[in-house]
Coordinates of C-alpha atoms and ligand atoms in Angstrom, one line a residue:
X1 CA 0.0 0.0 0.0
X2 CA 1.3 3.5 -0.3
X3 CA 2.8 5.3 2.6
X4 CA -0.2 8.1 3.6
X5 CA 1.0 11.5 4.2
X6 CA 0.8 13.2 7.2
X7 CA -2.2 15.6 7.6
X8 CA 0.4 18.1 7.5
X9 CA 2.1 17.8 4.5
X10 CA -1.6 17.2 2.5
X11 CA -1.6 20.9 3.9
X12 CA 1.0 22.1 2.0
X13 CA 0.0 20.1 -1.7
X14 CA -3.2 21.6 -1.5
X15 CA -1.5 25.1 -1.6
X16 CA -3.2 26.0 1.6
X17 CA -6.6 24.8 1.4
X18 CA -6.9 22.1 4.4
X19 CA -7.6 18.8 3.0
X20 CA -9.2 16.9 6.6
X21 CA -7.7 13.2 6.7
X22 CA -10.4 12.0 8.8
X23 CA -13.5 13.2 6.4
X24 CA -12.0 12.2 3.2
X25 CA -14.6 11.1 0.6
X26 CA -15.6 7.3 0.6
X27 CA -16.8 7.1 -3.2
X28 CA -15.6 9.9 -5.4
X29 CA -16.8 9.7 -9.2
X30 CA -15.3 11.5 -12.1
X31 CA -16.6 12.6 -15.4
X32 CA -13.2 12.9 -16.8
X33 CA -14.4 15.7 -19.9
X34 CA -12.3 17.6 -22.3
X35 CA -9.9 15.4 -24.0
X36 CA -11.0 16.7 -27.3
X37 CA -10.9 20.2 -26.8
X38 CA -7.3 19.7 -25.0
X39 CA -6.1 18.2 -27.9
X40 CA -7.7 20.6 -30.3
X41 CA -6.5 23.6 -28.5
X42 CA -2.8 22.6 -29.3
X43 CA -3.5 21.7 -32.7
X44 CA -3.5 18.3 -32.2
X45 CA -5.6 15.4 -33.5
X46 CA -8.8 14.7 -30.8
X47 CA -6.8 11.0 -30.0
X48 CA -4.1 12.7 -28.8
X49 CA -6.2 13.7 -25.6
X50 CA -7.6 10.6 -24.5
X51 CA -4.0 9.0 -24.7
X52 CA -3.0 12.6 -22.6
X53 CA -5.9 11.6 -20.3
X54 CA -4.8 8.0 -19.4
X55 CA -1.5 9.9 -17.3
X56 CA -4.1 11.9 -15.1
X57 CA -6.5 8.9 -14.4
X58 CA -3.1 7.2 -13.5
X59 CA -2.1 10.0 -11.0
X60 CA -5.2 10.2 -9.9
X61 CA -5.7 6.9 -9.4
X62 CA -2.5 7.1 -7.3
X63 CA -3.7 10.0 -5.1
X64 CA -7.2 7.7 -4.2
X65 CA -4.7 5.3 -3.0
X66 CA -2.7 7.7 -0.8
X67 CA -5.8 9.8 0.2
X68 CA -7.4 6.1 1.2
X69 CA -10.8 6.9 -0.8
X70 CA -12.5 3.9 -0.6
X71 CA -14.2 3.6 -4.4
X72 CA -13.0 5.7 -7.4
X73 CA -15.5 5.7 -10.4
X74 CA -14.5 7.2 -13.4
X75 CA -16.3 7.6 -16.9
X76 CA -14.4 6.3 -19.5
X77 CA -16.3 5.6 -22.4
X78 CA -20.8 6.0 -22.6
X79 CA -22.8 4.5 -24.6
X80 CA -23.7 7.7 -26.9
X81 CA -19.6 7.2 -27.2
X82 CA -20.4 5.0 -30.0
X83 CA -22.2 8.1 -32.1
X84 CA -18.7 9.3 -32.4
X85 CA -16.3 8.8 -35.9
X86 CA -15.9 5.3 -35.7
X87 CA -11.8 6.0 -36.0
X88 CA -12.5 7.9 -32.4
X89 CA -14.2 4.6 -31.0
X90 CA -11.7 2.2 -32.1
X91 CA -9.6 4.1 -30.7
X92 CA -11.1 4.7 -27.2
X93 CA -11.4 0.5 -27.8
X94 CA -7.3 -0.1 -28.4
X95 CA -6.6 2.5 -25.5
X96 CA -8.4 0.6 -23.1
X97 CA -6.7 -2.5 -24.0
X98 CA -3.5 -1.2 -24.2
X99 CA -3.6 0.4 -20.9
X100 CA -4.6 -2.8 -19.3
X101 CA -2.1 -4.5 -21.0
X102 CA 0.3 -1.8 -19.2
X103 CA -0.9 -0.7 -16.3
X104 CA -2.6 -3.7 -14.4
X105 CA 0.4 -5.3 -12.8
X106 CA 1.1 -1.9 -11.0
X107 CA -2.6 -1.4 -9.4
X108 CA -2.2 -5.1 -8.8
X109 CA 1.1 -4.5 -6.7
X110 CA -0.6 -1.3 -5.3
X111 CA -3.2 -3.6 -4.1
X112 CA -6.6 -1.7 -6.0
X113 CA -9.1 -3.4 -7.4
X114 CA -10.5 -2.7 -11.0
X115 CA -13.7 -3.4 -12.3
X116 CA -15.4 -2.4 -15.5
X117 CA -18.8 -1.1 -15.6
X118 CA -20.8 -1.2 -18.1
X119 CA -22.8 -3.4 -21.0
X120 CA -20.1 -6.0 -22.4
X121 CA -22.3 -7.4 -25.0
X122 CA -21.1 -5.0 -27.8
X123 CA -17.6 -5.1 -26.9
X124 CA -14.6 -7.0 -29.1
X125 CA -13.5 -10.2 -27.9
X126 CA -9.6 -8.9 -27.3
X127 CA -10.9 -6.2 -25.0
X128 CA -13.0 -8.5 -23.6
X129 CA -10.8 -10.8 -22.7
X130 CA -8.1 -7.7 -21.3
X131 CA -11.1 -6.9 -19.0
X132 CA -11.6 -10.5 -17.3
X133 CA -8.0 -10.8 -17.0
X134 CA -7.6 -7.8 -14.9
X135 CA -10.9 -7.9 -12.7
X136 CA -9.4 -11.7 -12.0
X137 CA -6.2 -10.5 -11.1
X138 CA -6.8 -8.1 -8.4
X139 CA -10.3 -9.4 -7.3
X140 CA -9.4 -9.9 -3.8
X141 CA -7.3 -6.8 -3.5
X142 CA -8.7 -5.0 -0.5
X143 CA -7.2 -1.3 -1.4
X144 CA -8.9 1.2 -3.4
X145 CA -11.9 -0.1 -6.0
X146 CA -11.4 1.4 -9.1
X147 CA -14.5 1.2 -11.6
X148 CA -14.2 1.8 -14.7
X149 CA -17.6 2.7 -16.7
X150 CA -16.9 1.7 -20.3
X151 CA -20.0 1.4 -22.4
X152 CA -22.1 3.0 -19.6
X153 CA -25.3 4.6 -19.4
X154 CA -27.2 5.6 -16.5
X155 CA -30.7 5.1 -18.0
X156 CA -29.7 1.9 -19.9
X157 CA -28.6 0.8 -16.1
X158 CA -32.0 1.4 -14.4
X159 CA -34.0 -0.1 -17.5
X160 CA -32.3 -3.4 -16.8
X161 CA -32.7 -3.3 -13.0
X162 CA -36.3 -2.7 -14.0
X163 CA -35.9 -5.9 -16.4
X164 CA -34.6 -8.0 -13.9
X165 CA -37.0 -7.0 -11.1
X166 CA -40.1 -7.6 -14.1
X167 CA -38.7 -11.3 -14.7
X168 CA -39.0 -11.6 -10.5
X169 CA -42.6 -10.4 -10.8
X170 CA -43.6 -12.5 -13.8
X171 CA -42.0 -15.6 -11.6
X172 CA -44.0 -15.1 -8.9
X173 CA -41.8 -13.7 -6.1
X174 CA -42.0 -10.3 -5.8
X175 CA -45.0 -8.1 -5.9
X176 CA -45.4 -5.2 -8.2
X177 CA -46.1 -3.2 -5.0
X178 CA -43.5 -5.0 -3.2
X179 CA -40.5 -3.6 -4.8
X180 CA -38.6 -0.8 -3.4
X181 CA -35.4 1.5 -3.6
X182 CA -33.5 -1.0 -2.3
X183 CA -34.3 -3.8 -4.6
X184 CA -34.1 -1.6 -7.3
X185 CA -30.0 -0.5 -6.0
X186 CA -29.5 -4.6 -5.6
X187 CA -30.0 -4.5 -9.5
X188 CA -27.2 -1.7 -10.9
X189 CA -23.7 -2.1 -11.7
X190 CA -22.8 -0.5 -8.5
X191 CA -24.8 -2.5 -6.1
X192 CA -21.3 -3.7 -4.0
X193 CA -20.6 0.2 -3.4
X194 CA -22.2 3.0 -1.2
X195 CA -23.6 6.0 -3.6
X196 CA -20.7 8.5 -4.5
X197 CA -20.2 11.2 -2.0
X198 CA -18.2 13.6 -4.6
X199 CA -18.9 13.7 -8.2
X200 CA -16.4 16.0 -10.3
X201 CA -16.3 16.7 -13.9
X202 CA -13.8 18.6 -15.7
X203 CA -13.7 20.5 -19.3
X204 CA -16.4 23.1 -17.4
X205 CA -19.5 21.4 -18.3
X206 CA -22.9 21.7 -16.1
X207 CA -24.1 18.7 -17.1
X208 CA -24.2 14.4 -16.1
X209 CA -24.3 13.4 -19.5
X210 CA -26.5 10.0 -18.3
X211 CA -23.5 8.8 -15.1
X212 CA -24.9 7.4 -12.6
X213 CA -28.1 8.5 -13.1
X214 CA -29.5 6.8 -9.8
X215 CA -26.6 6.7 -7.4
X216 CA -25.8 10.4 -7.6
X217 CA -28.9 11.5 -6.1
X218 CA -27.5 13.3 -3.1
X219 CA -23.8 13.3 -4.7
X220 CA -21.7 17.0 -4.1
X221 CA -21.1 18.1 -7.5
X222 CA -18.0 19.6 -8.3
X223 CA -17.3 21.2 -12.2
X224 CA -13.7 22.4 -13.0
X225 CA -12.6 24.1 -16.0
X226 CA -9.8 22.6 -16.4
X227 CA -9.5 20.0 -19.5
X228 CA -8.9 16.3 -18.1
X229 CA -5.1 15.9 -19.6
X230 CA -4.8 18.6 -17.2
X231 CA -6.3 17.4 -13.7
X232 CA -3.1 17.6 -11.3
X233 CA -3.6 16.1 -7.6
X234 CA -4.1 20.1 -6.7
X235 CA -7.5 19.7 -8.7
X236 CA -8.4 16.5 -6.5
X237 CA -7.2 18.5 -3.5
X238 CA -9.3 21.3 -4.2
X239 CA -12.5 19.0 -5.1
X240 CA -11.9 17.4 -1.5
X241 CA -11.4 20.6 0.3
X242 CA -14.7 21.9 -1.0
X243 CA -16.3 19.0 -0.7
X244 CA -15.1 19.0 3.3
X245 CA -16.6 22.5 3.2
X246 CA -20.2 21.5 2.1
X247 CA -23.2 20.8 4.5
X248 CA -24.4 17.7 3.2
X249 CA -28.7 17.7 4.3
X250 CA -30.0 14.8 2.3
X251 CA -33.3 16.3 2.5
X252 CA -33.4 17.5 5.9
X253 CA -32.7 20.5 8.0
Ligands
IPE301 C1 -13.9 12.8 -22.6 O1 -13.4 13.8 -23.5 C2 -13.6 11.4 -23.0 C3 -14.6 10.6 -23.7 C4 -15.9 11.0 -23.8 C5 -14.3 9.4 -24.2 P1 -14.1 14.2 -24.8 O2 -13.6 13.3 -25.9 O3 -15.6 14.2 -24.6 O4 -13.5 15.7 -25.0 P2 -14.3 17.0 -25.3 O5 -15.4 17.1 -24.3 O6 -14.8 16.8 -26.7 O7 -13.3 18.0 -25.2
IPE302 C1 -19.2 12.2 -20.9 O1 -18.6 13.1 -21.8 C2 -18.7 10.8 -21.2 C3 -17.3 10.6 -20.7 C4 -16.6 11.4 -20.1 C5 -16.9 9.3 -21.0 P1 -19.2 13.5 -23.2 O2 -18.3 14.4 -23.8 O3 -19.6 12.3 -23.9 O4 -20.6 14.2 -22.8 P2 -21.4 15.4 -23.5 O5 -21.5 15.0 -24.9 O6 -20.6 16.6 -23.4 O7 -22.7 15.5 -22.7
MG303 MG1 -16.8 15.7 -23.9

């Protein structure tokens, strides 16, 4: 596991916004936005941003660990994704592969657990099988979770919880009037984690863009306007620290 700082020191990174050790985040989700327009603003091919992106989902990844966040969800790829040019897509496909390929020993030795979330039935065979590989790898690591949501939707989600909880009604052992909020949660992608607590996006857009739909009901939203090749652990600090600044209510007074 890596070595966590001292409160003190977390102090300092943060460039004097005081990060509290003791409140840190459980579950923080990320709508990691703006590879494109990074890429475009230098002139560069759209690509060249998600390959940018992968070394701040690495650091940030890192920082999770360190900060000990218990569940790091991140947005990698949705299913309106696939509206995109199809060279964009197979791209986003071979990334994912290759940074499996790369990466997975190292959150292996650093003890974090990745899943992929998401519909797998549309997905090639090779990145298939670079997904089962690393969920079997480091499913009994018992450091940070890291999900993955590649070929995610939010709506699509709930509409198969609602599937699933239909075939139990048609069976005979659940009641139309029978089911609740918590059968319906038993159903998603994320039923093995609590609901996140901190949900940022970069690349400055107000918007969910159909994450998480259901489990960021009473999530604290936090939008930065800085492109995703760009988040730095400072931008994670700064999430946290206003996060830690928030009076959470969940409804009440
Ligand atoms: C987010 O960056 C990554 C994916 C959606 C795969 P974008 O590719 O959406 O970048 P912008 O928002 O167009 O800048
Ligand atoms: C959300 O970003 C999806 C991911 C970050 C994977 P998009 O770029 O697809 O969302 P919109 O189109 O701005 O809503
Ligand atoms: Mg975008």
């Amino acid at each position: 596991m890596p070595k966590v700082r001292s409160r003190q020191e977390k102090q300092i990174r943060n460039n004097g916004s005081a990060i509290d050790m003791a409140r840190i985040p459980k579950h923080i989700a990320i709508i990691m936005d703006g590879n494109g327009r990074w890429a475009k603003k230098r002139g560069l091919p759209r690509v060249t941003g998600h390959r940018a992106g992968v070394s701040s989902l690495k650091e940030c990844v890192r920082q999770c660990s360190d900060l000990q966040v218990e569940v790091l969800t991140v947005y990698a790829f949705s299913t309106e994704n696939w509206g995109r040019p199809v060279s964009e897509v197979k791209y986003l496909l071979s990334l994912l592969e290759e940074v499996f390929e790369r990466e997975v020993r190292e959150l292996h030795e650093n003890n974090v657990r990745v899943k992929v979330i998401g519909k797998r039935e549309n997905l090639p065979a090779s990145t298939l099988l670079r997904i089962t590989e690393a969920e079997a790898l480091t499913a009994q690591n018992t450091g940070l979770v890291l999900n993955i949501c590649f070929n995610y939707g939010g709506r699509a989600e709930i509409v198969e919880a609602c599937k699933a909880l239909g075939r139990e009604v048609k069976a005979g052992v659940l009641e139309p009037d029978g089911i609740t909020e918590a059968m319906l949660s038993d159903h998603l992608l994320l039923k093995d984690c609590a609901d996140p607590d901190l949900l940022i996006r970069t690349g400055g857009e107000m918007r969910v863009s159909n994450f998480l739909l259901w489990q960021i009901a009473y999530a604290e939203i936090f939008v930065l306007d800085v492109f995703w090749p760009d988040f730095r652990p400072e931008h994670l600090y700064k999430a946290i620290a206003d996060y830690q600044g928030r009076q959470r209510r969940f409804g009440k007074v």
